Amino acid sequence: MQRFFFIVLMAIQLQACGPGTVRSVSRTDQEPVSHAGSLVREGNYRQAAAEYQQLAELYPDRSAEFQLQAAEAWYIAGEMENATVAAAAVGDQTRDQQIETRLGILEARIDIARNKPYSALERLRSLPLENVPGDYLEAIFETRSQAFEQLGNPGSASRERVALERYLKTQAARVENNRRIWENLNQMNADSLQRLRASSSDSLRGWIELALINQTMLLNPRALDTAVSLWNEQYPGHPAEAISAELLNESQINVFRPSRIALLLPFDGQYRQVAEAIRDGFLAAWYESTEYRPILSIYSANALNILDSYQQAVADGAEYIVGPLEREAVAQLTSQTGLPVKVLALNQYGAFENNTLPDADQNRIPPILQFGLLPEDEARQAAVHAFQNGHRNALLISRNEDYDRRVYQSFLQEWSNLGGRVISQIFYNPSNSDFSTPVRELLNVSNSEQRAATLQQRLNRSLRTETRLRDDADMIFLVARPEEARQLLPQLRFYRADSLPVYSSSRVYAGIINPQLDRDLDDIIFTDSPWVLAGKQSQTELQKSLNRNWQAEQSSYNRFYAFGIDAFGLIPHLGRLIRQNTVPYHGETGDLYLNSSGIINRKLAWARFKDGIAVLAEP
């Protein structure tokens, strides 16, 4: 879709500057210009780009135009480096507004391809919108929407796509644009949609109203039918009419409400307290539900007895099973074939080969779904977030433990896949009370001091020196527990590395509000569940109830209460998650998506410590 715009723009340019209208080119020299255009029409963009660059050298008075066409051809061919060089070659040459606009759009597109959405928006902000051809406006609004999508700002992306609608010329383009609007709005929870609605145009407001209906009434066909009818009366001829009809059909298909559920958790052994927190969250969500209250049976199940516990739950009449929790127990279930009752496992072991269904059954719920609070997911999201924020050169510092190495490796793999570089990496021993040594090594402090000492020795006199830190990094990824991070951050500040933003995972936050202890964590950027990051004003009634009755807010197992709540809340939404796999379930542990392998992925919230308190950050 991105490159299609430039194919169209180049086609328009070729029509405007065909053989009979080529300026400043003699009749005998029109052939190479026409040949370059023919290469574009044939889809041979690399060769066309090379010929346009030759034309730029042959005809200096039209160099800017030909260099721009070369850059556009390189871009369409996917050659971003060559496109960047050619665009830069346009330089400060005299050019008209259309060339200025095309260049700005192209450079913004290249930024998008390189995951630099902020830069793309800055370029587009400077482009004039008055007296600009519709094709250019189409490209501008499309590019702006993609930049906001990269930034994780679905509300602004939807606003741009609604503005884009009027410039789209084909039905296929309009259908695709509508799909993107729908996906973007359904990434937002009801509260965010309500805030967006207050400042929206009539068309966007119609989209928002329908998204709210989708999120709140899809499991209640009768209420949905009434709400959609009222929506159609209020917004006749709205672009989302086709989607409103789909909702009515899906409401009948999506219903999945097993009447008896078994909860299998390890209430004996090392995971007892985790299991109890999950159970309490699960029960709290069950009590809170007014539309769906299945019969619950709870079993103690671990890796030693999981198959027996599963069979007992089936014999007792369970229609759906939630659990087990232990990874080894999940592995045993995934090795089974022909499970009579489907399972929502509360951990992830890997792809389950028996989850594949025939094409006709793709809307059915797979035998085993896997849902876990995996730290690897957080590390990968941290890499993407840092990269989208413009960072490319990372320093990594991690505990030297198996769990933390998993987090570190996940960040490293995702960071490398994105194109980021790791400048240096350090592993520290958490039992060592000296945290200055790993920080000094990470920042090259020792090398700087050694150079100063060598210089003083050579000169044989005392010198006033200043430690010089490395300047080849632009961020730090930290894998640490709160007690270690509270010692590492002051060391980084002591060595004047506070200009480097520090990213981390939820491991850096105990989940308990304690400004006095956490003041040393100020400015760390980390990801966590909405449940943990909800301030007093934004807590749900369910959260207030758990805090009041179980002191969940002050528990180190806080996140597992949320896990239990989502384990129950997900069940009636599983049918919808399969059919609308780009539309999340807005849970307490994050926005939850179901992928084709039966894995439930989480998209978490972002926060930053300020005055010792974790506050939600803008995406």
JSON list of C-alpha atoms in Angstrom, two decimals, residues 319-460:
[
{"chain": "A", "resi": 319, "resn": "GLU", "atom": "CA", "xyz": [-17.19, -28.41, 29.67]},
{"chain": "A", "resi": 320, "resn": "TYR", "atom": "CA", "xyz": [-14.06, -26.25, 29.70]},
{"chain": "A", "resi": 321, "resn": "ILE", "atom": "CA", "xyz": [-10.85, -26.45, 31.71]},
{"chain": "A", "resi": 322, "resn": "VAL", "atom": "CA", "xyz": [-8.69, -23.53, 32.86]},
{"chain": "A", "resi": 323, "resn": "GLY", "atom": "CA", "xyz": [-5.15, -24.48, 33.85]},
{"chain": "A", "resi": 324, "resn": "PRO", "atom": "CA", "xyz": [-2.70, -25.97, 34.56]},
{"chain": "A", "resi": 325, "resn": "LEU", "atom": "CA", "xyz": [-0.15, -23.37, 35.63]},
{"chain": "A", "resi": 326, "resn": "GLU", "atom": "CA", "xyz": [3.18, -25.22, 35.62]},
{"chain": "A", "resi": 327, "resn": "ARG", "atom": "CA", "xyz": [4.98, -25.33, 32.29]},
{"chain": "A", "resi": 328, "resn": "GLU", "atom": "CA", "xyz": [5.77, -29.02, 32.66]},
{"chain": "A", "resi": 329, "resn": "ALA", "atom": "CA", "xyz": [2.08, -29.76, 33.21]},
{"chain": "A", "resi": 330, "resn": "VAL", "atom": "CA", "xyz": [1.14, -27.77, 30.10]},
{"chain": "A", "resi": 331, "resn": "ALA", "atom": "CA", "xyz": [3.73, -29.78, 28.16]},
{"chain": "A", "resi": 332, "resn": "GLN", "atom": "CA", "xyz": [2.06, -33.03, 29.22]},
{"chain": "A", "resi": 333, "resn": "LEU", "atom": "CA", "xyz": [-1.34, -31.86, 28.02]},
{"chain": "A", "resi": 334, "resn": "THR", "atom": "CA", "xyz": [0.00, -30.63, 24.68]},
{"chain": "A", "resi": 335, "resn": "SER", "atom": "CA", "xyz": [1.46, -34.10, 24.09]},
{"chain": "A", "resi": 336, "resn": "GLN", "atom": "CA", "xyz": [-2.00, -35.67, 24.30]},
{"chain": "A", "resi": 337, "resn": "THR", "atom": "CA", "xyz": [-4.24, -36.29, 21.30]},
{"chain": "A", "resi": 338, "resn": "GLY", "atom": "CA", "xyz": [-8.01, -36.23, 21.21]},
{"chain": "A", "resi": 339, "resn": "LEU", "atom": "CA", "xyz": [-8.58, -34.26, 24.40]},
{"chain": "A", "resi": 340, "resn": "PRO", "atom": "CA", "xyz": [-12.32, -34.58, 25.10]},
{"chain": "A", "resi": 341, "resn": "VAL", "atom": "CA", "xyz": [-12.60, -31.15, 26.79]},
{"chain": "A", "resi": 342, "resn": "LYS", "atom": "CA", "xyz": [-10.81, -28.03, 25.60]},
{"chain": "A", "resi": 343, "resn": "VAL", "atom": "CA", "xyz": [-8.24, -26.23, 27.73]},
{"chain": "A", "resi": 344, "resn": "LEU", "atom": "CA", "xyz": [-7.09, -22.69, 28.49]},
{"chain": "A", "resi": 345, "resn": "ALA", "atom": "CA", "xyz": [-3.60, -23.36, 29.86]},
{"chain": "A", "resi": 346, "resn": "LEU", "atom": "CA", "xyz": [-2.14, -20.71, 32.15]},
{"chain": "A", "resi": 347, "resn": "ASN", "atom": "CA", "xyz": [1.39, -20.95, 30.79]},
{"chain": "A", "resi": 348, "resn": "GLN", "atom": "CA", "xyz": [3.07, -21.40, 27.44]},
{"chain": "A", "resi": 349, "resn": "TYR", "atom": "CA", "xyz": [5.00, -24.42, 26.35]},
{"chain": "A", "resi": 350, "resn": "GLY", "atom": "CA", "xyz": [5.07, -23.89, 22.58]},
{"chain": "A", "resi": 351, "resn": "ALA", "atom": "CA", "xyz": [3.03, -24.49, 19.47]},
{"chain": "A", "resi": 352, "resn": "PHE", "atom": "CA", "xyz": [0.55, -27.36, 19.87]},
{"chain": "A", "resi": 353, "resn": "GLU", "atom": "CA", "xyz": [0.58, -29.39, 16.64]},
{"chain": "A", "resi": 354, "resn": "ASN", "atom": "CA", "xyz": [-2.89, -30.81, 17.27]},
{"chain": "A", "resi": 355, "resn": "ASN", "atom": "CA", "xyz": [-4.36, -27.28, 17.32]},
{"chain": "A", "resi": 356, "resn": "THR", "atom": "CA", "xyz": [-4.50, -27.14, 13.51]},
{"chain": "A", "resi": 357, "resn": "LEU", "atom": "CA", "xyz": [-8.09, -27.34, 12.29]},
{"chain": "A", "resi": 358, "resn": "PRO", "atom": "CA", "xyz": [-9.51, -28.00, 8.80]},
{"chain": "A", "resi": 359, "resn": "ASP", "atom": "CA", "xyz": [-10.33, -24.84, 6.85]},
{"chain": "A", "resi": 360, "resn": "ALA", "atom": "CA", "xyz": [-14.05, -25.31, 7.47]},
{"chain": "A", "resi": 361, "resn": "ASP", "atom": "CA", "xyz": [-13.44, -25.27, 11.22]},
{"chain": "A", "resi": 362, "resn": "GLN", "atom": "CA", "xyz": [-11.13, -22.27, 11.46]},
{"chain": "A", "resi": 363, "resn": "ASN", "atom": "CA", "xyz": [-13.75, -20.38, 13.51]},
{"chain": "A", "resi": 364, "resn": "ARG", "atom": "CA", "xyz": [-13.81, -23.10, 16.16]},
{"chain": "A", "resi": 365, "resn": "ILE", "atom": "CA", "xyz": [-11.89, -22.81, 19.41]},
{"chain": "A", "resi": 366, "resn": "PRO", "atom": "CA", "xyz": [-8.71, -24.98, 19.31]},
{"chain": "A", "resi": 367, "resn": "PRO", "atom": "CA", "xyz": [-8.26, -27.88, 21.77]},
{"chain": "A", "resi": 368, "resn": "ILE", "atom": "CA", "xyz": [-5.61, -26.02, 23.78]},
{"chain": "A", "resi": 369, "resn": "LEU", "atom": "CA", "xyz": [-5.08, -22.29, 24.15]},
{"chain": "A", "resi": 370, "resn": "GLN", "atom": "CA", "xyz": [-1.99, -21.05, 25.99]},
{"chain": "A", "resi": 371, "resn": "PHE", "atom": "CA", "xyz": [-2.08, -17.88, 28.06]},
{"chain": "A", "resi": 372, "resn": "GLY", "atom": "CA", "xyz": [0.86, -16.81, 30.21]},
{"chain": "A", "resi": 373, "resn": "LEU", "atom": "CA", "xyz": [2.57, -13.81, 31.76]},
{"chain": "A", "resi": 374, "resn": "LEU", "atom": "CA", "xyz": [5.80, -14.35, 29.85]},
{"chain": "A", "resi": 375, "resn": "PRO", "atom": "CA", "xyz": [8.73, -11.98, 30.50]},
{"chain": "A", "resi": 376, "resn": "GLU", "atom": "CA", "xyz": [9.98, -12.64, 26.97]},
{"chain": "A", "resi": 377, "resn": "ASP", "atom": "CA", "xyz": [6.91, -10.84, 25.59]},
{"chain": "A", "resi": 378, "resn": "GLU", "atom": "CA", "xyz": [7.77, -7.78, 27.66]},
{"chain": "A", "resi": 379, "resn": "ALA", "atom": "CA", "xyz": [11.37, -7.78, 26.45]},
{"chain": "A", "resi": 380, "resn": "ARG", "atom": "CA", "xyz": [10.31, -7.93, 22.82]},
{"chain": "A", "resi": 381, "resn": "GLN", "atom": "CA", "xyz": [7.87, -5.07, 23.33]},
{"chain": "A", "resi": 382, "resn": "ALA", "atom": "CA", "xyz": [10.59, -3.04, 25.01]},
{"chain": "A", "resi": 383, "resn": "ALA", "atom": "CA", "xyz": [12.81, -3.52, 21.96]},
{"chain": "A", "resi": 384, "resn": "VAL", "atom": "CA", "xyz": [10.05, -2.40, 19.59]},
{"chain": "A", "resi": 385, "resn": "HIS", "atom": "CA", "xyz": [9.15, 0.58, 21.77]},
{"chain": "A", "resi": 386, "resn": "ALA", "atom": "CA", "xyz": [12.74, 1.78, 22.05]},
{"chain": "A", "resi": 387, "resn": "PHE", "atom": "CA", "xyz": [13.30, 1.35, 18.31]},
{"chain": "A", "resi": 388, "resn": "GLN", "atom": "CA", "xyz": [10.13, 3.29, 17.49]},
{"chain": "A", "resi": 389, "resn": "ASN", "atom": "CA", "xyz": [11.37, 6.05, 19.79]},
{"chain": "A", "resi": 390, "resn": "GLY", "atom": "CA", "xyz": [14.36, 6.45, 17.49]},
{"chain": "A", "resi": 391, "resn": "HIS", "atom": "CA", "xyz": [17.04, 4.54, 19.41]},
{"chain": "A", "resi": 392, "resn": "ARG", "atom": "CA", "xyz": [19.44, 2.32, 17.49]},
{"chain": "A", "resi": 393, "resn": "ASN", "atom": "CA", "xyz": [22.50, 1.68, 19.71]},
{"chain": "A", "resi": 394, "resn": "ALA", "atom": "CA", "xyz": [21.85, -0.10, 22.98]},
{"chain": "A", "resi": 395, "resn": "LEU", "atom": "CA", "xyz": [23.77, -0.93, 26.12]},
{"chain": "A", "resi": 396, "resn": "LEU", "atom": "CA", "xyz": [22.48, -4.02, 27.94]},
{"chain": "A", "resi": 397, "resn": "ILE", "atom": "CA", "xyz": [22.86, -4.75, 31.63]},
{"chain": "A", "resi": 398, "resn": "SER", "atom": "CA", "xyz": [21.32, -7.87, 33.15]},
{"chain": "A", "resi": 399, "resn": "ARG", "atom": "CA", "xyz": [21.32, -10.11, 36.19]},
{"chain": "A", "resi": 400, "resn": "ASN", "atom": "CA", "xyz": [23.34, -13.26, 35.64]},
{"chain": "A", "resi": 401, "resn": "GLU", "atom": "CA", "xyz": [20.45, -15.65, 36.31]},
{"chain": "A", "resi": 402, "resn": "ASP", "atom": "CA", "xyz": [18.54, -18.03, 34.01]},
{"chain": "A", "resi": 403, "resn": "TYR", "atom": "CA", "xyz": [15.24, -16.11, 34.21]},
{"chain": "A", "resi": 404, "resn": "ASP", "atom": "CA", "xyz": [16.92, -12.81, 33.43]},
{"chain": "A", "resi": 405, "resn": "ARG", "atom": "CA", "xyz": [18.98, -14.27, 30.61]},
{"chain": "A", "resi": 406, "resn": "ARG", "atom": "CA", "xyz": [15.69, -15.31, 28.97]},
{"chain": "A", "resi": 407, "resn": "VAL", "atom": "CA", "xyz": [14.55, -11.69, 29.11]},
{"chain": "A", "resi": 408, "resn": "TYR", "atom": "CA", "xyz": [17.91, -10.45, 27.86]},
{"chain": "A", "resi": 409, "resn": "GLN", "atom": "CA", "xyz": [18.00, -12.93, 24.96]},
{"chain": "A", "resi": 410, "resn": "SER", "atom": "CA", "xyz": [14.45, -12.03, 23.88]},
{"chain": "A", "resi": 411, "resn": "PHE", "atom": "CA", "xyz": [15.31, -8.33, 23.81]},
{"chain": "A", "resi": 412, "resn": "LEU", "atom": "CA", "xyz": [18.55, -9.02, 21.96]},
{"chain": "A", "resi": 413, "resn": "GLN", "atom": "CA", "xyz": [16.86, -11.13, 19.29]},
{"chain": "A", "resi": 414, "resn": "GLU", "atom": "CA", "xyz": [14.03, -8.64, 18.67]},
{"chain": "A", "resi": 415, "resn": "TRP", "atom": "CA", "xyz": [16.42, -5.68, 18.73]},
{"chain": "A", "resi": 416, "resn": "SER", "atom": "CA", "xyz": [18.68, -7.34, 16.16]},
{"chain": "A", "resi": 417, "resn": "ASN", "atom": "CA", "xyz": [15.71, -8.26, 13.96]},
{"chain": "A", "resi": 418, "resn": "LEU", "atom": "CA", "xyz": [14.64, -4.61, 13.94]},
{"chain": "A", "resi": 419, "resn": "GLY", "atom": "CA", "xyz": [18.10, -3.49, 12.89]},
{"chain": "A", "resi": 420, "resn": "GLY", "atom": "CA", "xyz": [19.34, -2.18, 16.23]},
{"chain": "A", "resi": 421, "resn": "ARG", "atom": "CA", "xyz": [22.92, -2.64, 17.47]},
{"chain": "A", "resi": 422, "resn": "VAL", "atom": "CA", "xyz": [24.16, -3.76, 20.87]},
{"chain": "A", "resi": 423, "resn": "ILE", "atom": "CA", "xyz": [27.24, -1.70, 21.69]},
{"chain": "A", "resi": 424, "resn": "SER", "atom": "CA", "xyz": [28.09, -3.44, 24.95]},
{"chain": "A", "resi": 425, "resn": "GLN", "atom": "CA", "xyz": [26.53, -5.89, 27.40]},
{"chain": "A", "resi": 426, "resn": "ILE", "atom": "CA", "xyz": [27.27, -6.62, 31.02]},
{"chain": "A", "resi": 427, "resn": "PHE", "atom": "CA", "xyz": [26.02, -9.34, 33.39]},
{"chain": "A", "resi": 428, "resn": "TYR", "atom": "CA", "xyz": [26.18, -8.62, 37.10]},
{"chain": "A", "resi": 429, "resn": "ASN", "atom": "CA", "xyz": [25.99, -10.88, 40.12]},
{"chain": "A", "resi": 430, "resn": "PRO", "atom": "CA", "xyz": [22.95, -9.87, 42.23]},
{"chain": "A", "resi": 431, "resn": "SER", "atom": "CA", "xyz": [24.61, -11.15, 45.41]},
{"chain": "A", "resi": 432, "resn": "ASN", "atom": "CA", "xyz": [27.49, -8.70, 44.93]},
{"chain": "A", "resi": 433, "resn": "SER", "atom": "CA", "xyz": [27.01, -5.46, 46.83]},
{"chain": "A", "resi": 434, "resn": "ASP", "atom": "CA", "xyz": [29.34, -3.53, 44.49]},
{"chain": "A", "resi": 435, "resn": "PHE", "atom": "CA", "xyz": [27.23, -2.24, 41.61]},
{"chain": "A", "resi": 436, "resn": "SER", "atom": "CA", "xyz": [29.70, 0.41, 40.52]},
{"chain": "A", "resi": 437, "resn": "THR", "atom": "CA", "xyz": [31.99, -2.08, 38.78]},
{"chain": "A", "resi": 438, "resn": "PRO", "atom": "CA", "xyz": [29.48, -3.32, 36.16]},
{"chain": "A", "resi": 439, "resn": "VAL", "atom": "CA", "xyz": [28.32, 0.26, 35.53]},
{"chain": "A", "resi": 440, "resn": "ARG", "atom": "CA", "xyz": [31.89, 1.50, 35.09]},
{"chain": "A", "resi": 441, "resn": "GLU", "atom": "CA", "xyz": [32.59, -1.34, 32.69]},
{"chain": "A", "resi": 442, "resn": "LEU", "atom": "CA", "xyz": [29.40, -0.72, 30.73]},
{"chain": "A", "resi": 443, "resn": "LEU", "atom": "CA", "xyz": [30.16, 2.99, 30.34]},
{"chain": "A", "resi": 444, "resn": "ASN", "atom": "CA", "xyz": [33.88, 2.54, 29.60]},
{"chain": "A", "resi": 445, "resn": "VAL", "atom": "CA", "xyz": [34.75, 4.58, 32.70]},
{"chain": "A", "resi": 446, "resn": "SER", "atom": "CA", "xyz": [37.76, 2.42, 33.50]},
{"chain": "A", "resi": 447, "resn": "ASN", "atom": "CA", "xyz": [39.22, 2.90, 30.02]},
{"chain": "A", "resi": 448, "resn": "SER", "atom": "CA", "xyz": [38.82, 6.67, 30.29]},
{"chain": "A", "resi": 449, "resn": "GLU", "atom": "CA", "xyz": [40.56, 6.74, 33.67]},
{"chain": "A", "resi": 450, "resn": "GLN", "atom": "CA", "xyz": [43.33, 4.48, 32.39]},
{"chain": "A", "resi": 451, "resn": "ARG", "atom": "CA", "xyz": [43.97, 6.82, 29.47]},
{"chain": "A", "resi": 452, "resn": "ALA", "atom": "CA", "xyz": [44.22, 9.77, 31.88]},
{"chain": "A", "resi": 453, "resn": "ALA", "atom": "CA", "xyz": [46.62, 7.88, 34.15]},
{"chain": "A", "resi": 454, "resn": "THR", "atom": "CA", "xyz": [48.81, 6.90, 31.19]},
{"chain": "A", "resi": 455, "resn": "LEU", "atom": "CA", "xyz": [48.94, 10.50, 30.01]},
{"chain": "A", "resi": 456, "resn": "GLN", "atom": "CA", "xyz": [49.95, 11.76, 33.48]},
{"chain": "A", "resi": 457, "resn": "GLN", "atom": "CA", "xyz": [52.67, 9.14, 33.66]},
{"chain": "A", "resi": 458, "resn": "ARG", "atom": "CA", "xyz": [54.06, 10.13, 30.29]},
{"chain": "A", "resi": 459, "resn": "LEU", "atom": "CA", "xyz": [54.05, 13.83, 31.14]},
{"chain": "A", "resi": 460, "resn": "ASN", "atom": "CA", "xyz": [55.32, 13.12, 34.64]}
]
